């Protein structure tokens, strides 16, 4: 099928996790720039809606609510009808699942671009070879590579995370309550989607104690409700728990973004918040404990000039507390405005 010179109504499917959505924002921007008069819609999961709400390159957001209105067979058919009603002429399917390849096909979208696989990839009109598991490129680059099939050549990998007014109001109130100003606190995120990605609890506790002894910056723990027990154990193991603030399980994604935007630094396992921090322009240290192809730092590291990684390439467990402290020293010394160590 010959690719037309332009598309009027484009659907971008990215219904997976936080990092996946953030790392697709360069591709969203590239699509908008290449098709400036097109209507661009993004299909996301409920949990990541706030990551695209307010993106200037997105005209409309659809949400696949698999626990609500789109649950089960009838919910899936409702989703297909909703997609069909929008009369899209191009679908770019980044979340490679049977559900979305089938939905875009059943909705009658004539041009369907995505990865060729055994998840109904044959239903795509432009199925591309999927080499992401090799992990030789960054995820944002893989997203851009997909667009080459429709003539978009772009190497701008600047990511973007919008802020929400309600979240901005919340963080200003929270900082006032805790007598904090921007850049007067460090954020620590000890959770991750997989336990294999998590730096030891004892390491986080010792690191926080050392940071508290060396400077006046507050340290704030963040994370999902699933991270609450990890944060509690970290605080139990610290020598001065009263000096730390615990926000785990207490912030929305938008509030987390606003908090990170005003923090001096994020220290985190390889997980979604590192990409949010990079997207709002905050310095970030991401700890990579896994180096297997496809889940390595080469593919999933946070992007941008203020993003840094430590990994286990030399040997398992090789990221030490000293390594993290030394990197923090280097980051802070780059900006003489923050002579805090």
Short mmCIF file of C-alpha atoms in Angstrom, two decimals:
data_model
loop_
_atom_site.label_atom_id
_atom_site.label_comp_id
_atom_site.label_asym_id
_atom_site.label_seq_id
_atom_site.Cartn_x
_atom_site.Cartn_y
_atom_site.Cartn_z
CA UNK A 1 0.00 0.00 0.00
CA UNK A 2 1.45 3.36 -1.06
CA UNK A 3 1.96 5.82 1.78
CA UNK A 4 0.10 9.11 1.20
CA UNK A 5 1.94 12.42 1.40
CA UNK A 6 0.00 13.45 4.47
CA UNK A 7 -2.34 12.13 7.13
CA UNK A 8 -5.21 14.12 8.60
CA UNK A 9 -6.00 12.16 11.74
CA UNK A 10 -3.24 10.24 13.54
CA UNK A 11 -3.47 7.85 16.49
CA UNK A 12 -0.37 7.08 18.55
CA UNK A 13 -0.76 4.03 20.82
CA UNK A 14 1.42 4.02 23.94
CA UNK A 15 -0.50 2.32 26.73
CA UNK A 16 2.37 0.91 28.78
CA UNK A 17 4.35 2.41 31.66
CA UNK A 18 5.67 5.80 32.71
CA UNK A 19 9.09 5.56 31.10
CA UNK A 20 7.67 4.20 27.85
CA UNK A 21 5.30 7.14 27.51
CA UNK A 22 7.91 9.79 28.38
CA UNK A 23 10.41 8.31 25.92
CA UNK A 24 7.80 8.48 23.14
CA UNK A 25 7.40 12.25 23.47
CA UNK A 26 10.21 12.99 20.97
CA UNK A 27 8.37 10.86 18.41
CA UNK A 28 5.10 12.66 19.16
CA UNK A 29 6.83 15.97 18.53
CA UNK A 30 8.39 14.66 15.30
CA UNK A 31 4.98 13.56 14.01
CA UNK A 32 3.48 16.95 14.78
CA UNK A 33 6.33 18.78 13.06
CA UNK A 34 6.14 16.56 9.96
CA UNK A 35 2.34 16.77 9.76
CA UNK A 36 1.65 20.24 11.23
CA UNK A 37 -1.99 20.38 10.12
CA UNK A 38 -2.88 16.86 11.29
CA UNK A 39 -4.97 16.05 14.35
CA UNK A 40 -2.75 14.02 16.72
CA UNK A 41 -4.35 11.75 19.33
CA UNK A 42 -2.52 9.61 21.89
CA UNK A 43 -4.03 6.48 23.43
CA UNK A 44 -2.68 5.87 26.93
CA UNK A 45 -3.48 3.95 30.11
CA UNK A 46 -5.21 5.82 32.97
CA UNK A 47 -2.00 5.82 35.03
CA UNK A 48 -0.06 7.85 32.48
CA UNK A 49 -2.73 10.32 31.36
CA UNK A 50 -1.03 13.17 33.23
CA UNK A 51 2.18 12.63 31.25
CA UNK A 52 0.53 13.76 28.01
CA UNK A 53 -2.18 16.08 29.28
CA UNK A 54 -0.82 19.51 28.39
CA UNK A 55 1.68 18.31 25.79
CA UNK A 56 1.60 21.03 23.10
CA UNK A 57 2.05 18.47 20.31
CA UNK A 58 -1.06 16.47 21.29
CA UNK A 59 -4.57 17.50 20.26
CA UNK A 60 -6.54 14.79 22.00
CA UNK A 61 -6.06 11.99 24.52
CA UNK A 62 -7.92 8.68 24.61
CA UNK A 63 -7.68 6.44 27.67
CA UNK A 64 -7.95 2.66 27.61
CA UNK A 65 -9.59 2.00 30.97
CA UNK A 66 -9.13 -1.76 31.22
CA UNK A 67 -10.40 -1.85 34.80
CA UNK A 68 -13.50 0.17 33.98
CA UNK A 69 -15.38 0.98 30.79
CA UNK A 70 -13.03 -1.05 28.57
CA UNK A 71 -12.87 -4.16 30.74
CA UNK A 72 -13.53 -7.56 29.22
CA UNK A 73 -14.84 -8.40 25.75
CA UNK A 74 -17.63 -5.84 25.72
CA UNK A 75 -15.24 -3.21 27.01
CA UNK A 76 -12.82 -4.02 24.23
CA UNK A 77 -15.60 -3.69 21.66
CA UNK A 78 -16.49 -0.33 23.20
CA UNK A 79 -12.86 0.76 22.79
CA UNK A 80 -12.92 -0.33 19.13
CA UNK A 81 -16.09 1.68 18.53
CA UNK A 82 -14.58 4.74 20.18
CA UNK A 83 -11.44 4.48 18.04
CA UNK A 84 -13.52 3.84 14.92
CA UNK A 85 -15.66 6.92 15.57
CA UNK A 86 -12.58 9.14 15.35
CA UNK A 87 -11.94 8.16 11.70
CA UNK A 88 -8.16 7.89 12.07
CA UNK A 89 -6.20 7.40 8.85
CA UNK A 90 -2.92 6.38 10.54
CA UNK A 91 -2.13 4.40 13.69
CA UNK A 92 1.40 4.24 15.08
CA UNK A 93 1.32 1.31 17.50
CA UNK A 94 4.22 1.50 19.95
CA UNK A 95 2.73 -0.79 22.59
CA UNK A 96 3.08 -4.11 20.85
CA UNK A 97 0.10 -6.10 22.13
CA UNK A 98 -2.60 -8.18 20.49
CA UNK A 99 -5.21 -5.84 21.97
CA UNK A 100 -4.00 -2.78 20.10
CA UNK A 101 -3.04 -4.38 16.80
CA UNK A 102 -6.50 -5.95 16.73
CA UNK A 103 -8.28 -2.80 17.90
CA UNK A 104 -6.70 -0.61 15.21
CA UNK A 105 -7.50 -3.23 12.55
CA UNK A 106 -11.10 -3.69 13.73
CA UNK A 107 -11.58 0.09 13.93
CA UNK A 108 -10.82 0.31 10.21
CA UNK A 109 -7.72 2.50 10.38
CA UNK A 110 -6.30 2.09 6.86
CA UNK A 111 -2.61 2.64 7.65
CA UNK A 112 -1.28 0.78 10.68
CA UNK A 113 2.39 1.01 11.58
CA UNK A 114 4.13 -1.05 14.24
CA UNK A 115 6.31 -4.04 15.02
CA UNK A 116 6.00 -7.39 13.30
CA UNK A 117 5.57 -10.13 15.89
CA UNK A 118 3.31 -12.98 16.97
CA UNK A 119 0.93 -10.59 18.71
CA UNK A 120 -1.31 -10.05 15.69
CA UNK A 121 1.49 -8.14 14.00
CA UNK A 122 0.22 -9.52 10.73
CA UNK A 123 -2.77 -7.17 11.06
CA UNK A 124 -0.50 -4.17 10.55
CA UNK A 125 -0.20 -2.71 7.06
CA UNK A 126 3.42 -1.73 7.81
CA UNK A 127 4.90 -4.37 10.13
CA UNK A 128 8.53 -3.61 10.99
CA UNK A 129 11.21 -5.96 12.24
CA UNK A 130 11.46 -5.66 16.02
CA UNK A 131 15.08 -5.43 17.16
CA UNK A 132 14.46 -3.70 20.48
CA UNK A 133 15.35 -6.80 22.48
CA UNK A 134 18.94 -6.42 21.32
CA UNK A 135 19.20 -3.20 23.31
CA UNK A 136 21.76 -1.56 21.02
CA UNK A 137 19.81 1.71 20.79
CA UNK A 138 17.86 3.86 23.18
CA UNK A 139 14.08 3.34 23.40
CA UNK A 140 13.52 6.90 22.16
CA UNK A 141 15.66 6.10 19.10
CA UNK A 142 13.66 2.95 18.43
CA UNK A 143 10.50 5.06 18.53
CA UNK A 144 12.01 7.42 15.96
CA UNK A 145 13.10 4.51 13.77
CA UNK A 146 9.48 3.40 13.40
CA UNK A 147 8.64 6.77 11.85
CA UNK A 148 11.22 6.35 9.10
CA UNK A 149 8.74 4.02 7.41
CA UNK A 150 6.49 7.01 6.70
CA UNK A 151 9.33 9.32 5.72
CA UNK A 152 10.03 11.04 9.06
CA UNK A 153 13.77 11.43 9.71
CA UNK A 154 14.41 13.18 13.01
CA UNK A 155 17.15 12.84 15.63
CA UNK A 156 15.80 15.30 18.21
CA UNK A 157 15.46 13.22 21.39
CA UNK A 158 14.42 16.02 23.75
CA UNK A 159 11.74 14.62 26.05
CA UNK A 160 8.88 16.59 27.54
CA UNK A 161 6.76 16.20 30.66
CA UNK A 162 4.00 18.79 31.21
CA UNK A 163 2.97 20.17 34.58
CA UNK A 164 -0.59 20.40 35.88
CA UNK A 165 -1.89 23.49 37.71
CA UNK A 166 -3.41 21.51 40.57
CA UNK A 167 -0.12 19.69 41.09
CA UNK A 168 1.82 22.95 40.99
CA UNK A 169 -0.48 24.41 43.64
CA UNK A 170 -0.02 21.29 45.76
CA UNK A 171 3.79 21.33 45.67
CA UNK A 172 3.95 25.04 46.53
CA UNK A 173 1.72 24.40 49.54
CA UNK A 174 3.79 21.35 50.55
CA UNK A 175 7.06 23.29 50.36
CA UNK A 176 5.59 26.10 52.42
CA UNK A 177 4.41 23.64 55.06
CA UNK A 178 7.91 22.14 55.26
CA UNK A 179 9.75 25.47 55.04
CA UNK A 180 11.47 24.50 51.79
CA UNK A 181 12.43 26.40 48.67
CA UNK A 182 13.31 25.00 45.22
CA UNK A 183 16.62 23.10 45.14
CA UNK A 184 16.64 22.69 48.92
CA UNK A 185 15.83 18.99 48.86
CA UNK A 186 16.95 15.74 47.27
CA UNK A 187 14.40 13.12 46.22
CA UNK A 188 15.03 9.39 46.62
CA UNK A 189 12.95 6.76 44.85
CA UNK A 190 13.76 3.25 46.17
CA UNK A 191 11.08 1.32 44.27
CA UNK A 192 10.85 -0.30 40.84
CA UNK A 193 8.54 -2.55 38.83
CA UNK A 194 10.88 -5.52 39.39
CA UNK A 195 12.75 -6.40 42.59
CA UNK A 196 15.79 -7.26 40.44
CA UNK A 197 16.06 -3.54 39.60
CA UNK A 198 16.23 -2.45 43.24
CA UNK A 199 19.40 -1.31 45.00
CA UNK A 200 19.51 -2.82 48.52
CA UNK A 201 17.44 -1.16 51.23
CA UNK A 202 20.48 -0.98 53.53
CA UNK A 203 22.37 0.97 50.86
CA UNK A 204 19.62 3.55 50.54
CA UNK A 205 19.49 3.94 54.34
CA UNK A 206 23.25 4.39 54.63
CA UNK A 207 23.34 6.79 51.68
CA UNK A 208 20.62 8.96 53.20
CA UNK A 209 22.43 9.08 56.53
CA UNK A 210 25.65 10.14 54.84
CA UNK A 211 23.91 12.84 52.83
CA UNK A 212 22.15 14.15 55.94
CA UNK A 213 25.48 14.36 57.77
CA UNK A 214 27.21 16.20 54.95
CA UNK A 215 24.72 18.91 53.98
CA UNK A 216 21.62 20.82 54.95
CA UNK A 217 19.41 19.58 52.11
CA UNK A 218 16.27 17.73 53.11
CA UNK A 219 15.79 14.23 51.73
CA UNK A 220 12.35 13.19 50.48
CA UNK A 221 11.29 9.62 49.77
CA UNK A 222 8.76 9.06 46.96
CA UNK A 223 7.13 6.08 45.33
CA UNK A 224 3.89 4.28 44.56
CA UNK A 225 1.76 2.66 47.28
CA UNK A 226 3.73 -0.54 46.59
CA UNK A 227 6.89 1.29 47.71
CA UNK A 228 5.55 2.31 51.13
CA UNK A 229 6.88 -0.76 52.95
CA UNK A 230 10.31 -0.32 51.34
CA UNK A 231 10.44 3.31 52.48
CA UNK A 232 9.37 2.36 55.99
CA UNK A 233 12.17 -0.20 56.23
CA UNK A 234 14.70 2.31 54.91
CA UNK A 235 13.65 4.81 57.56
CA UNK A 236 13.80 2.13 60.24
CA UNK A 237 17.41 1.44 59.29
CA UNK A 238 18.51 5.08 59.23
CA UNK A 239 20.13 6.66 62.26
CA UNK A 240 18.07 9.87 62.08
CA UNK A 241 14.71 9.13 60.51
CA UNK A 242 13.22 12.40 61.79
CA UNK A 243 15.37 14.34 59.29
CA UNK A 244 13.69 12.70 56.30
CA UNK A 245 10.32 13.31 54.68
CA UNK A 246 8.27 10.36 53.42
CA UNK A 247 5.84 10.95 50.55
CA UNK A 248 5.64 7.36 49.32
CA UNK A 249 2.10 6.47 48.31
CA UNK A 250 0.96 10.06 48.86
CA UNK A 251 1.49 11.78 45.50
CA UNK A 252 -0.13 11.54 42.10
CA UNK A 253 2.03 11.29 39.01
CA UNK A 254 1.48 14.98 38.28
CA UNK A 255 2.41 15.90 41.86
CA UNK A 256 5.55 13.80 41.55
CA UNK A 257 6.50 15.70 38.39
CA UNK A 258 5.98 19.06 40.11
CA UNK A 259 7.96 17.91 43.14
CA UNK A 260 10.84 16.69 40.97
CA UNK A 261 10.85 19.93 38.99
CA UNK A 262 11.75 21.79 42.19
CA UNK A 263 14.17 19.25 43.64
CA UNK A 264 17.94 19.52 43.46
CA UNK A 265 18.43 15.89 42.46
CA UNK A 266 16.66 12.55 42.10
CA UNK A 267 18.41 9.33 43.11
CA UNK A 268 16.47 6.31 41.91
CA UNK A 269 16.48 2.75 40.74
CA UNK A 270 15.91 2.21 37.02
CA UNK A 271 12.22 3.16 36.95
CA UNK A 272 9.68 5.63 35.61
CA UNK A 273 10.50 8.62 37.87
CA UNK A 274 14.01 8.95 36.36
CA UNK A 275 12.40 9.80 33.02
CA UNK A 276 9.94 12.19 34.65
CA UNK A 277 12.83 13.97 36.38
CA UNK A 278 14.72 14.23 33.09
CA UNK A 279 11.57 15.50 31.40
CA UNK A 280 11.18 18.38 33.87
CA UNK A 281 14.88 19.30 33.72
CA UNK A 282 16.05 17.94 37.07
CA UNK A 283 19.40 16.24 37.65
CA UNK A 284 18.97 12.50 38.10
CA UNK A 285 21.12 9.52 39.06
CA UNK A 286 19.69 6.24 37.83
CA UNK A 287 20.99 2.98 39.29
CA UNK A 288 21.04 0.12 36.78
CA UNK A 289 21.42 -3.31 38.35
CA UNK A 290 20.56 -5.23 35.17
CA UNK A 291 22.71 -5.34 32.05
CA UNK A 292 21.00 -7.93 29.88
CA UNK A 293 20.32 -6.86 26.31
CA UNK A 294 17.01 -5.07 25.93
CA UNK A 295 16.70 -4.08 29.60
CA UNK A 296 20.07 -2.37 29.87
CA UNK A 297 21.06 1.26 30.35
CA UNK A 298 21.79 1.66 26.65
CA UNK A 299 18.07 1.28 25.99
CA UNK A 300 16.48 2.70 29.14
CA UNK A 301 18.77 5.35 30.65
CA UNK A 302 17.24 8.77 31.30
CA UNK A 303 17.98 11.28 28.57
CA UNK A 304 19.38 14.78 28.72
CA UNK A 305 22.52 16.61 29.89
CA UNK A 306 21.53 16.39 33.57
CA UNK A 307 21.00 12.63 33.56
CA UNK A 308 23.63 10.25 34.97
CA UNK A 309 23.78 6.50 35.47
CA UNK A 310 25.66 3.99 37.58
CA UNK A 311 25.53 0.36 36.54
CA UNK A 312 26.74 -3.13 37.38
CA UNK A 313 28.76 -3.66 34.23
CA UNK A 314 31.93 -4.59 36.07
CA UNK A 315 30.32 -7.16 38.35
CA UNK A 316 27.00 -7.81 40.10
CA UNK A 317 26.54 -5.59 43.14
CA UNK A 318 29.33 -3.24 42.10
CA UNK A 319 27.38 0.00 42.68
CA UNK A 320 28.61 1.16 46.08
CA UNK A 321 27.44 3.94 48.35
CA UNK A 322 30.78 5.65 47.70
CA UNK A 323 30.08 5.52 43.96
CA UNK A 324 26.80 7.37 44.46
CA UNK A 325 28.27 9.96 46.82
CA UNK A 326 31.17 10.64 44.43
CA UNK A 327 28.77 11.16 41.54
CA UNK A 328 26.64 13.51 43.62
CA UNK A 329 29.80 15.51 44.40
CA UNK A 330 30.56 15.76 40.68
CA UNK A 331 27.03 16.85 39.80
CA UNK A 332 26.88 19.55 42.47
CA UNK A 333 30.36 20.87 41.72
CA UNK A 334 29.34 21.50 38.11
CA UNK A 335 27.11 24.28 39.34
CA UNK A 336 28.94 26.67 41.66
CA UNK A 337 25.59 28.07 42.73
CA UNK A 338 25.12 25.01 44.91
CA UNK A 339 28.27 24.74 47.04
CA UNK A 340 26.70 22.54 49.67
CA UNK A 341 29.27 19.80 50.27
#
